[in-house]
Short mmCIF file of N, CA, C and O in Angstrom, two decimals:
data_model
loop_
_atom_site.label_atom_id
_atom_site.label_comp_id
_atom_site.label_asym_id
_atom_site.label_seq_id
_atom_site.Cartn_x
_atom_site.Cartn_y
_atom_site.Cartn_z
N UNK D 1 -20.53 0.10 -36.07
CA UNK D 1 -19.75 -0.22 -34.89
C UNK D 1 -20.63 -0.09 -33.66
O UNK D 1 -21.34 0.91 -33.53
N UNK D 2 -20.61 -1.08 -32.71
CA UNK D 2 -21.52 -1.11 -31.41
C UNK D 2 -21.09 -0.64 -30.30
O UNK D 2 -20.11 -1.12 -29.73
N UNK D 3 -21.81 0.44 -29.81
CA UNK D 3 -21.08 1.28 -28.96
C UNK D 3 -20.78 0.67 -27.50
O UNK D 3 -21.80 0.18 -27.02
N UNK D 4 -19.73 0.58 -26.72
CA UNK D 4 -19.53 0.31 -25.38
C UNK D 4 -20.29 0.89 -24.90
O UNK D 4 -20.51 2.06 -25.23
N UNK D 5 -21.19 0.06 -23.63
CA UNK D 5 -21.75 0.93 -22.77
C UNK D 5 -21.27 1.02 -20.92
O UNK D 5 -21.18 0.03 -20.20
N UNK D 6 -21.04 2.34 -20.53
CA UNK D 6 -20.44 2.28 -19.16
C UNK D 6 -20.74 1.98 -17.95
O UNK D 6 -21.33 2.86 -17.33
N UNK D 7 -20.55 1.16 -17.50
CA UNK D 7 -21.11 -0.07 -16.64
C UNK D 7 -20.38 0.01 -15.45
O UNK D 7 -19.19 -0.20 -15.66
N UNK D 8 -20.69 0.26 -14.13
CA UNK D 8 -20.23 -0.04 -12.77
C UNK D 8 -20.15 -1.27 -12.39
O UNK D 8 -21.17 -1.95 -12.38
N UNK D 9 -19.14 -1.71 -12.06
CA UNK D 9 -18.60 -2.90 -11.71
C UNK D 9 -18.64 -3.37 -10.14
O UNK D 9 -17.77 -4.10 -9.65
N UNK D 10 -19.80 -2.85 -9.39
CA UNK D 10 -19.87 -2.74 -8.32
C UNK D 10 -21.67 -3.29 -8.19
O UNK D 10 -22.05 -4.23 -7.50
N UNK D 11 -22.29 -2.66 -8.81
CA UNK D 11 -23.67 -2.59 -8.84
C UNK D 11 -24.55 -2.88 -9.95
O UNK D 11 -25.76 -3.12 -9.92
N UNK D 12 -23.41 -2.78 -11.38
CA UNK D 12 -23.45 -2.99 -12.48
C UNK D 12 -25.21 -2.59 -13.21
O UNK D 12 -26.04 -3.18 -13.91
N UNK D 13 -25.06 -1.23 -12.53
CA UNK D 13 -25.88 0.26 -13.45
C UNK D 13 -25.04 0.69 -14.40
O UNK D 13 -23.81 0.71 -14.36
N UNK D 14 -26.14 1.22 -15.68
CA UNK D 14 -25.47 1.47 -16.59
C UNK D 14 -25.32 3.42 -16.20
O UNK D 14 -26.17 3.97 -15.50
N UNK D 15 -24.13 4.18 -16.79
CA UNK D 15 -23.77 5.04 -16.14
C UNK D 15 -24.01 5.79 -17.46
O UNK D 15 -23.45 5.14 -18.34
N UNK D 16 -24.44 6.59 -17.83
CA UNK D 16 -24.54 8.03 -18.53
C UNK D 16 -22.58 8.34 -19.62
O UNK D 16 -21.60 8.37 -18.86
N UNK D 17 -22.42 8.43 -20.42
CA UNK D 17 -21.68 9.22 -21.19
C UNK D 17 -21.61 9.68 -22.57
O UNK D 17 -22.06 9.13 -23.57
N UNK D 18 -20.96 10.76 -22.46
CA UNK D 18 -20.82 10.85 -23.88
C UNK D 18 -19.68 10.82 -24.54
O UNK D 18 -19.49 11.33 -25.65
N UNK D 19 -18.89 10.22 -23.89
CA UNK D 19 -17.65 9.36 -24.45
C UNK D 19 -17.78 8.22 -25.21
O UNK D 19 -18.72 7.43 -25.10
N UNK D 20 -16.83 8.11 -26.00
CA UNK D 20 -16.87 6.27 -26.54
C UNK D 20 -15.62 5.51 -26.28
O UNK D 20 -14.55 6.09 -26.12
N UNK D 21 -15.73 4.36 -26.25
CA UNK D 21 -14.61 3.75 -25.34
C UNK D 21 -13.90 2.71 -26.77
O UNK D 21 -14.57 2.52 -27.79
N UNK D 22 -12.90 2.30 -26.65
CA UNK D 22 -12.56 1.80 -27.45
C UNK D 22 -12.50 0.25 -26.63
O UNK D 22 -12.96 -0.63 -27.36
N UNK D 23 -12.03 -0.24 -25.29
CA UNK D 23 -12.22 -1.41 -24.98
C UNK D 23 -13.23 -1.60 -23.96
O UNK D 23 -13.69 -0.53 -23.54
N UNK D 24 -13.75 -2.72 -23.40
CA UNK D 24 -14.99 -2.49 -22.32
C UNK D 24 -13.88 -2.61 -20.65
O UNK D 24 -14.48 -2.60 -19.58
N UNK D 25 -13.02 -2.66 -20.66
CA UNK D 25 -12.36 -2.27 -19.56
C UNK D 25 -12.48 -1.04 -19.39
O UNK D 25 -12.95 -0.79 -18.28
N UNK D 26 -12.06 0.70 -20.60
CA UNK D 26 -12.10 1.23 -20.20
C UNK D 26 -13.79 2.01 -20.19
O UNK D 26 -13.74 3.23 -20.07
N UNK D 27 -14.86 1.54 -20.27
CA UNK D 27 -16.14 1.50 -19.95
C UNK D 27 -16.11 1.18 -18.55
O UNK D 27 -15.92 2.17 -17.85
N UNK D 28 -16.20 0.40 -18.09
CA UNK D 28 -15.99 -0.41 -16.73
C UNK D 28 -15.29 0.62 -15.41
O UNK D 28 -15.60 0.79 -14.23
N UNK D 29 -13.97 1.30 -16.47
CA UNK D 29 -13.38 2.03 -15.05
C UNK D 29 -14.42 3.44 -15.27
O UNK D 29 -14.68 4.18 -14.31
N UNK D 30 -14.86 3.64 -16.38
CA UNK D 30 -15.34 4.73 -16.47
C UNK D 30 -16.65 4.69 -15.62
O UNK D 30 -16.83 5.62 -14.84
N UNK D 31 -17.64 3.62 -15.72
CA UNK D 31 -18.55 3.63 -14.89
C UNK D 31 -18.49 3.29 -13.35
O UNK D 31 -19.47 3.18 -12.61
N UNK D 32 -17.43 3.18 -13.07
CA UNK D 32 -16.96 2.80 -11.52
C UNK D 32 -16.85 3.94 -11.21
O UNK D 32 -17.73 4.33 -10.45
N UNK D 33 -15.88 4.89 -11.59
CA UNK D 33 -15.71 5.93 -11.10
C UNK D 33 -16.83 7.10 -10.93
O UNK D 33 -16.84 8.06 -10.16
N UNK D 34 -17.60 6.77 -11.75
CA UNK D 34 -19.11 7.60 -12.34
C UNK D 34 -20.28 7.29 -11.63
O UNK D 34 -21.19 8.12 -11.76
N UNK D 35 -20.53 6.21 -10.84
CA UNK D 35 -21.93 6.20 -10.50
C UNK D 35 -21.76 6.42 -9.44
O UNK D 35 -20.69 6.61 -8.86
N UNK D 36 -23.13 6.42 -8.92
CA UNK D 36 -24.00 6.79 -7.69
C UNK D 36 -23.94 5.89 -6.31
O UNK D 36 -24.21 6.25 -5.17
N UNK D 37 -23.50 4.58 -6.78
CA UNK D 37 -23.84 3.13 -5.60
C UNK D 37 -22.39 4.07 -4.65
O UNK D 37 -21.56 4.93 -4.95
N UNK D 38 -22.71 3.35 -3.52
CA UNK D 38 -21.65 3.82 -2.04
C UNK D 38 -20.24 3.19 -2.38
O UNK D 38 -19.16 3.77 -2.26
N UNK D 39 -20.47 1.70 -2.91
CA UNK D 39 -18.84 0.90 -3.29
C UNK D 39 -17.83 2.47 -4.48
O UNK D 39 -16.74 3.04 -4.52
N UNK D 40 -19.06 2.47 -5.16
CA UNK D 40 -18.43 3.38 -6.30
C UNK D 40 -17.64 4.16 -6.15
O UNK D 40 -16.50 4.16 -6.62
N UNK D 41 -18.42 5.36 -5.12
CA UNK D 41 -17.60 6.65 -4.53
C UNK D 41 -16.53 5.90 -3.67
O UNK D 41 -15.48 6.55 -3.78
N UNK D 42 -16.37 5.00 -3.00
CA UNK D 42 -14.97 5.12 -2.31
C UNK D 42 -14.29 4.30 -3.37
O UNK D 42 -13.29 3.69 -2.99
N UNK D 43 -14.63 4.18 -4.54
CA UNK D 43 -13.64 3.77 -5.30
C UNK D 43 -12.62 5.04 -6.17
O UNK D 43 -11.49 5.15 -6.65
N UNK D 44 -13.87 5.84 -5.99
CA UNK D 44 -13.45 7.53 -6.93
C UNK D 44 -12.16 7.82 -5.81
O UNK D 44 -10.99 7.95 -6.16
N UNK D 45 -12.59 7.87 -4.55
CA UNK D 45 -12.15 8.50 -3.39
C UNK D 45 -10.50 8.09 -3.21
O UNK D 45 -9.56 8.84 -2.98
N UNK D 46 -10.52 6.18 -3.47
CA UNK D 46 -9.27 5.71 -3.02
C UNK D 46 -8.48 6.05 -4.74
O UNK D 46 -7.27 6.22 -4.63
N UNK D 47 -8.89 6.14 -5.93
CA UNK D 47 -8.33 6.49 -7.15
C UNK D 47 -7.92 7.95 -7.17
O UNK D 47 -6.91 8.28 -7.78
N UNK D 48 -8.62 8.78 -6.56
CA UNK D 48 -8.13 10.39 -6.58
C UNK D 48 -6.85 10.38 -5.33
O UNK D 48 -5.90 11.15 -5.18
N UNK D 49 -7.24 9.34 -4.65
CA UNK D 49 -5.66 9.51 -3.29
C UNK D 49 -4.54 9.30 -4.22
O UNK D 49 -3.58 10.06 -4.40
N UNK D 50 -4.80 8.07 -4.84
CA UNK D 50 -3.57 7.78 -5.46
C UNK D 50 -3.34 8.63 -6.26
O UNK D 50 -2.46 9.35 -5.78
N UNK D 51 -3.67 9.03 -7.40
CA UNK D 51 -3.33 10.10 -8.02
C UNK D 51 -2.82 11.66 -7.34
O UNK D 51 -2.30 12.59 -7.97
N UNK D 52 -3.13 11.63 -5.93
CA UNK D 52 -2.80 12.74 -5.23
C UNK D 52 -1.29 12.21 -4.73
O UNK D 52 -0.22 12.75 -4.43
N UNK D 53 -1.58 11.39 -4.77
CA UNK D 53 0.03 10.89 -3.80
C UNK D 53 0.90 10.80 -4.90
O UNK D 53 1.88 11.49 -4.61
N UNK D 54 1.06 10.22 -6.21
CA UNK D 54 1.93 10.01 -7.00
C UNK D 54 2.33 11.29 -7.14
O UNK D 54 3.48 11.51 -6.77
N UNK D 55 1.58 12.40 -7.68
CA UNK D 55 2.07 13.99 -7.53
C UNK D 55 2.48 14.14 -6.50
O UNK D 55 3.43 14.87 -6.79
N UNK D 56 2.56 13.95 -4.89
CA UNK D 56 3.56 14.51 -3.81
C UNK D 56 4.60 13.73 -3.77
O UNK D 56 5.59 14.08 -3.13
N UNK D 57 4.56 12.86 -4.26
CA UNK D 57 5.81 11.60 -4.39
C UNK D 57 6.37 11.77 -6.25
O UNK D 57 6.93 10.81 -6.78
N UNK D 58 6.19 12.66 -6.80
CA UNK D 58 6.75 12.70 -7.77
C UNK D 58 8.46 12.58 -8.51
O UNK D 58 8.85 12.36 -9.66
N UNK D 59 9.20 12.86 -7.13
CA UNK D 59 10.71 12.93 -6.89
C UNK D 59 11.20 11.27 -6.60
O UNK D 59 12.38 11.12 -6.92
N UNK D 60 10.71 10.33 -6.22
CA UNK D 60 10.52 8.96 -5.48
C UNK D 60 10.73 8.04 -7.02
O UNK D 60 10.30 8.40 -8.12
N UNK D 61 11.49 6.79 -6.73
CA UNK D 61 10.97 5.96 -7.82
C UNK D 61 9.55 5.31 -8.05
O UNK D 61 8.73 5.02 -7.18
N UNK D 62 9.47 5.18 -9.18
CA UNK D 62 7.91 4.25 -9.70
C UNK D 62 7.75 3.56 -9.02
O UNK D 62 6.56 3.33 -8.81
N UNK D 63 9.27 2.34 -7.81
CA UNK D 63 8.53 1.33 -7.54
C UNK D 63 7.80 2.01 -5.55
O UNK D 63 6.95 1.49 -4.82
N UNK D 64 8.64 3.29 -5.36
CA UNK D 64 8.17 3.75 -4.14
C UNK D 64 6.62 4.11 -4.07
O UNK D 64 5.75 3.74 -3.28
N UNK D 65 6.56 5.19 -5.50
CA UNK D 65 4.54 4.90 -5.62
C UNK D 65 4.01 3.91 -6.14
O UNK D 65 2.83 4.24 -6.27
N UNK D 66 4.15 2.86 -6.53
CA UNK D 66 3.41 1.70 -6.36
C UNK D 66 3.04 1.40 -5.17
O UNK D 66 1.95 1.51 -4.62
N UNK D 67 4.33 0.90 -4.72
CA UNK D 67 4.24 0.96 -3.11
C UNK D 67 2.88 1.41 -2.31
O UNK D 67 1.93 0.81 -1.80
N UNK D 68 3.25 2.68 -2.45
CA UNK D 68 2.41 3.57 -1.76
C UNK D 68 0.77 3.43 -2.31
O UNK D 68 -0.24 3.36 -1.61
N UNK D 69 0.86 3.42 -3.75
CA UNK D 69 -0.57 3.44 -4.23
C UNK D 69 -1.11 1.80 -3.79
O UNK D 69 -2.33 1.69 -3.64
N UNK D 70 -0.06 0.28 -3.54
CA UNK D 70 -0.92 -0.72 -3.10
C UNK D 70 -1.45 -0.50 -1.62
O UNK D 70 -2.41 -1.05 -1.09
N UNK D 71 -0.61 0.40 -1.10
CA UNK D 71 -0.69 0.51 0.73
C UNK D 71 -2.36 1.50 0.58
O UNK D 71 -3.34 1.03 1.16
N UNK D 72 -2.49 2.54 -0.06
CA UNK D 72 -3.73 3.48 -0.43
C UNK D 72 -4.70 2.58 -0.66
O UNK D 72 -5.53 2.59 0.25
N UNK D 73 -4.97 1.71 -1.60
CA UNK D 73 -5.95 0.58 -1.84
C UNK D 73 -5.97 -0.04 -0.96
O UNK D 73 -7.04 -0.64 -1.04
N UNK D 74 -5.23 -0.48 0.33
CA UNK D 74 -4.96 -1.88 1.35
C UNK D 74 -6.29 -1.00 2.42
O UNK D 74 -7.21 -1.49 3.08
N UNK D 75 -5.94 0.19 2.27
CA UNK D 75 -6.27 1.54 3.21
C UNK D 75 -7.90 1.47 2.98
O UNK D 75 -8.59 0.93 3.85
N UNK D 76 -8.40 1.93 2.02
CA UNK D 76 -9.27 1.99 1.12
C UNK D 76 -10.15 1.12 1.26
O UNK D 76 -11.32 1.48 1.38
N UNK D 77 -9.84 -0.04 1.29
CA UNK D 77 -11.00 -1.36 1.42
C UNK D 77 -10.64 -1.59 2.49
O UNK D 77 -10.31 -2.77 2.37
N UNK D 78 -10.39 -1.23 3.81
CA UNK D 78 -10.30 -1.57 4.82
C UNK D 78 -9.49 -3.00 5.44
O UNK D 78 -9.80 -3.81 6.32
N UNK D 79 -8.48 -2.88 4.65
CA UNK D 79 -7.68 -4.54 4.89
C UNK D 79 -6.28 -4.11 5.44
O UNK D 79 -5.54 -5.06 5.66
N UNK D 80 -5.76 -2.89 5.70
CA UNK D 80 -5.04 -1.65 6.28
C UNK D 80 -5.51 -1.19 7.33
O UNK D 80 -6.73 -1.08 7.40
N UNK D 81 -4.87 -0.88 8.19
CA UNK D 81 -5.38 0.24 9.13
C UNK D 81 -4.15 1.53 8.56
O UNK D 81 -4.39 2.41 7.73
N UNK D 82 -3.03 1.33 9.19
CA UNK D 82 -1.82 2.32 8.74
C UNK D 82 -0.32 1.64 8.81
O UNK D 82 0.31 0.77 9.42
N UNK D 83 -0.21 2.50 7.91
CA UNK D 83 0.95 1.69 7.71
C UNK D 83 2.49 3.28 7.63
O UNK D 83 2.36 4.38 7.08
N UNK D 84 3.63 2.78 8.31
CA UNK D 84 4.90 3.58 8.22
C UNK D 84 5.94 2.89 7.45
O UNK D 84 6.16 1.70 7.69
N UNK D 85 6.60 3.49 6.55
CA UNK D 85 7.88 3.11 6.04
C UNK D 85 8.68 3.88 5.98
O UNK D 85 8.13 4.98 5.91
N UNK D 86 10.14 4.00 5.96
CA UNK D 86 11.23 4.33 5.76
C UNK D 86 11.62 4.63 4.76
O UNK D 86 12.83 4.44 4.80
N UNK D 87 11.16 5.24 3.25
CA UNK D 87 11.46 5.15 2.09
C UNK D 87 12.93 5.43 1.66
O UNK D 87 13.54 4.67 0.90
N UNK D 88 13.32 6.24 2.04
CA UNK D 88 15.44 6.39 2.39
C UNK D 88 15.77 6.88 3.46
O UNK D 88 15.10 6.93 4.49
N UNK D 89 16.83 7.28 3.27
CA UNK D 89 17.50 7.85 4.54
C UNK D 89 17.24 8.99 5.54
O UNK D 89 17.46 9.22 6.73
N UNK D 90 16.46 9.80 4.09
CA UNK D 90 16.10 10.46 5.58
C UNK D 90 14.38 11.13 5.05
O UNK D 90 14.15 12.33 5.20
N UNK D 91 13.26 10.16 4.44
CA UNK D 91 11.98 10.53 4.75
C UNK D 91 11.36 9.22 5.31
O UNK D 91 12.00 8.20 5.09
N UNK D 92 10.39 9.15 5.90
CA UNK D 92 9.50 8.58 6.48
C UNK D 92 8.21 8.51 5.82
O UNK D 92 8.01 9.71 5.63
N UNK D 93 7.00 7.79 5.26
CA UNK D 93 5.65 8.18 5.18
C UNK D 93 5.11 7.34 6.10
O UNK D 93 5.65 6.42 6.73
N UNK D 94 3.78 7.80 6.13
CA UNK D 94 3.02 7.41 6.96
C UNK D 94 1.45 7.44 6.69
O UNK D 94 0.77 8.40 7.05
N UNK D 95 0.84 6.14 5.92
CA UNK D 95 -0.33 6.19 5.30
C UNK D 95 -1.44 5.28 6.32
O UNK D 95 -1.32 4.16 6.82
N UNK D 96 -2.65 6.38 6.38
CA UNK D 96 -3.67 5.95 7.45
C UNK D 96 -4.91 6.37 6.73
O UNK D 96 -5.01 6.77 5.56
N UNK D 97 -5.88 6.21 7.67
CA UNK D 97 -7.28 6.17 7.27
C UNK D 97 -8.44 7.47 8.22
O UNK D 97 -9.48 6.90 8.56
N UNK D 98 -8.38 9.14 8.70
CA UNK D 98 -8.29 9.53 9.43
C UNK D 98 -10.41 9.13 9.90
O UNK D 98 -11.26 8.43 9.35
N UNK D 99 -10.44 9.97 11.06
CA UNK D 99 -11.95 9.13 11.47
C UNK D 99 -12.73 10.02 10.78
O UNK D 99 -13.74 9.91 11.49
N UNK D 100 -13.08 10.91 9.84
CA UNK D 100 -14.22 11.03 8.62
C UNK D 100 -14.01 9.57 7.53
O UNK D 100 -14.98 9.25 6.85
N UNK D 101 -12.73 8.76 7.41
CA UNK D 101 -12.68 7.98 6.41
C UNK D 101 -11.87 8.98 5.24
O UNK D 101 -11.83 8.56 4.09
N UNK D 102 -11.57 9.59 5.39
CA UNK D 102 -10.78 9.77 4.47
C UNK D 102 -8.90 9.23 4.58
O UNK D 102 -8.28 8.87 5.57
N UNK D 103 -8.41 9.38 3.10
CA UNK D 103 -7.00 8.55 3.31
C UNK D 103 -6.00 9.50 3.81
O UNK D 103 -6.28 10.58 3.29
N UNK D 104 -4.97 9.63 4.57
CA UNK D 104 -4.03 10.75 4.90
C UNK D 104 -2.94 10.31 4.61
O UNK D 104 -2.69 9.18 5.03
N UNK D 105 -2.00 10.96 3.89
CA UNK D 105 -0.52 10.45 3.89
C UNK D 105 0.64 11.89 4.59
O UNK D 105 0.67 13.12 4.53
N UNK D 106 1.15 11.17 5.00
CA UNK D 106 2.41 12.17 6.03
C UNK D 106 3.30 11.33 5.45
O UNK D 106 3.33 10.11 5.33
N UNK D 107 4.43 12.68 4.92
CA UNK D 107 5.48 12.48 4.99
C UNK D 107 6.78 13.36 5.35
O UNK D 107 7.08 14.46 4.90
N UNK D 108 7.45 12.58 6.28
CA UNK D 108 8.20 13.46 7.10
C UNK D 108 9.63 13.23 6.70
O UNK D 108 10.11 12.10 6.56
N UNK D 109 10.55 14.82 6.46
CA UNK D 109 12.07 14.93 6.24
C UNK D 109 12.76 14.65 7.35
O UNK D 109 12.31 15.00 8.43
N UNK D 110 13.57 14.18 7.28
CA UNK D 110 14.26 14.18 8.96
C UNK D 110 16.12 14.76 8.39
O UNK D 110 17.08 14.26 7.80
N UNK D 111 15.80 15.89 8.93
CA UNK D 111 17.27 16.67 8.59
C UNK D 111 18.31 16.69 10.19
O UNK D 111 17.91 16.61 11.35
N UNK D 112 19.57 16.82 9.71
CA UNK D 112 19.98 17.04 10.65
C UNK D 112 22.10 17.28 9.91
O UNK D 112 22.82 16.93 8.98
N UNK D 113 22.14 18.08 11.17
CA UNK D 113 23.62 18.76 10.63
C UNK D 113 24.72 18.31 12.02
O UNK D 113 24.43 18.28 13.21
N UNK D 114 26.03 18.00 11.35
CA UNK D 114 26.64 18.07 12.21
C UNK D 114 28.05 18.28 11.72
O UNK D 114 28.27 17.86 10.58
N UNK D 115 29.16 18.92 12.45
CA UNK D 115 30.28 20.05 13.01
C UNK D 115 31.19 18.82 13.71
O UNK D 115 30.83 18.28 14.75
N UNK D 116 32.14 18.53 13.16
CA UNK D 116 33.25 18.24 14.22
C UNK D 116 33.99 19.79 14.20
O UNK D 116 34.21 20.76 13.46
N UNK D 117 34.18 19.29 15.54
CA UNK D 117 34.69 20.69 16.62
C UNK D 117 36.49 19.92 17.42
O UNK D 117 37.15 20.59 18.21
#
């Protein structure tokens, strides 16, 4: 059997593992996320947001982090600046790009009580 080899899809260096892959897609994400070229790391960078956000949005439906994870990628490659939505009634997010370049997501409760008197 011929082993996959892990390949960056950016710069397309071959990347070091000692994994074996069963399709060359997952070679491909494996060497994207793995090498050294500059495209690479903000690819690690915008893949670890998303994965950070689906865990703070874990309560939300699938199609709210999609959502959120296409707005993180829009962010990411710079085709975004920031973006606000309304996700229900009463949270807000708010996904931007802060000036180190890294991705920020805010999301805000908006509570409120009221008494007829």
């Amino acid at each position: 059997m011929e082993q996959i080899q892990a390949v960056c899809k950016f710069c397309g260096q071959c990347v070091a593992s000692i994994e074996d892959f069963e399709t060359q897609e997952e070679a491909v994400e494996y060497g994207s996320l793995h090498c050294t070229c500059g495209p690479s790391k903000r690819y690690a960078e915008v893949e670890a947001a998303k994965k950070r956000a689906a865990r703070i949005l874990e309560n939300f439906s699938e199609d709210v982090i999609a959502f959120v994870c296409r707005v993180i990628d829009g962010i990411g490659n710079d085709w975004l600046c920031k973006v606000t939505a309304k996700i229900d009634f009463h949270h807000t997010i708010t996904i931007s790009q802060t000036a180190k370049g890294r991705i920020k997501l805010q999301l805000e409760k908006k509570t409120s009580s009221s008494t007829e008197l």
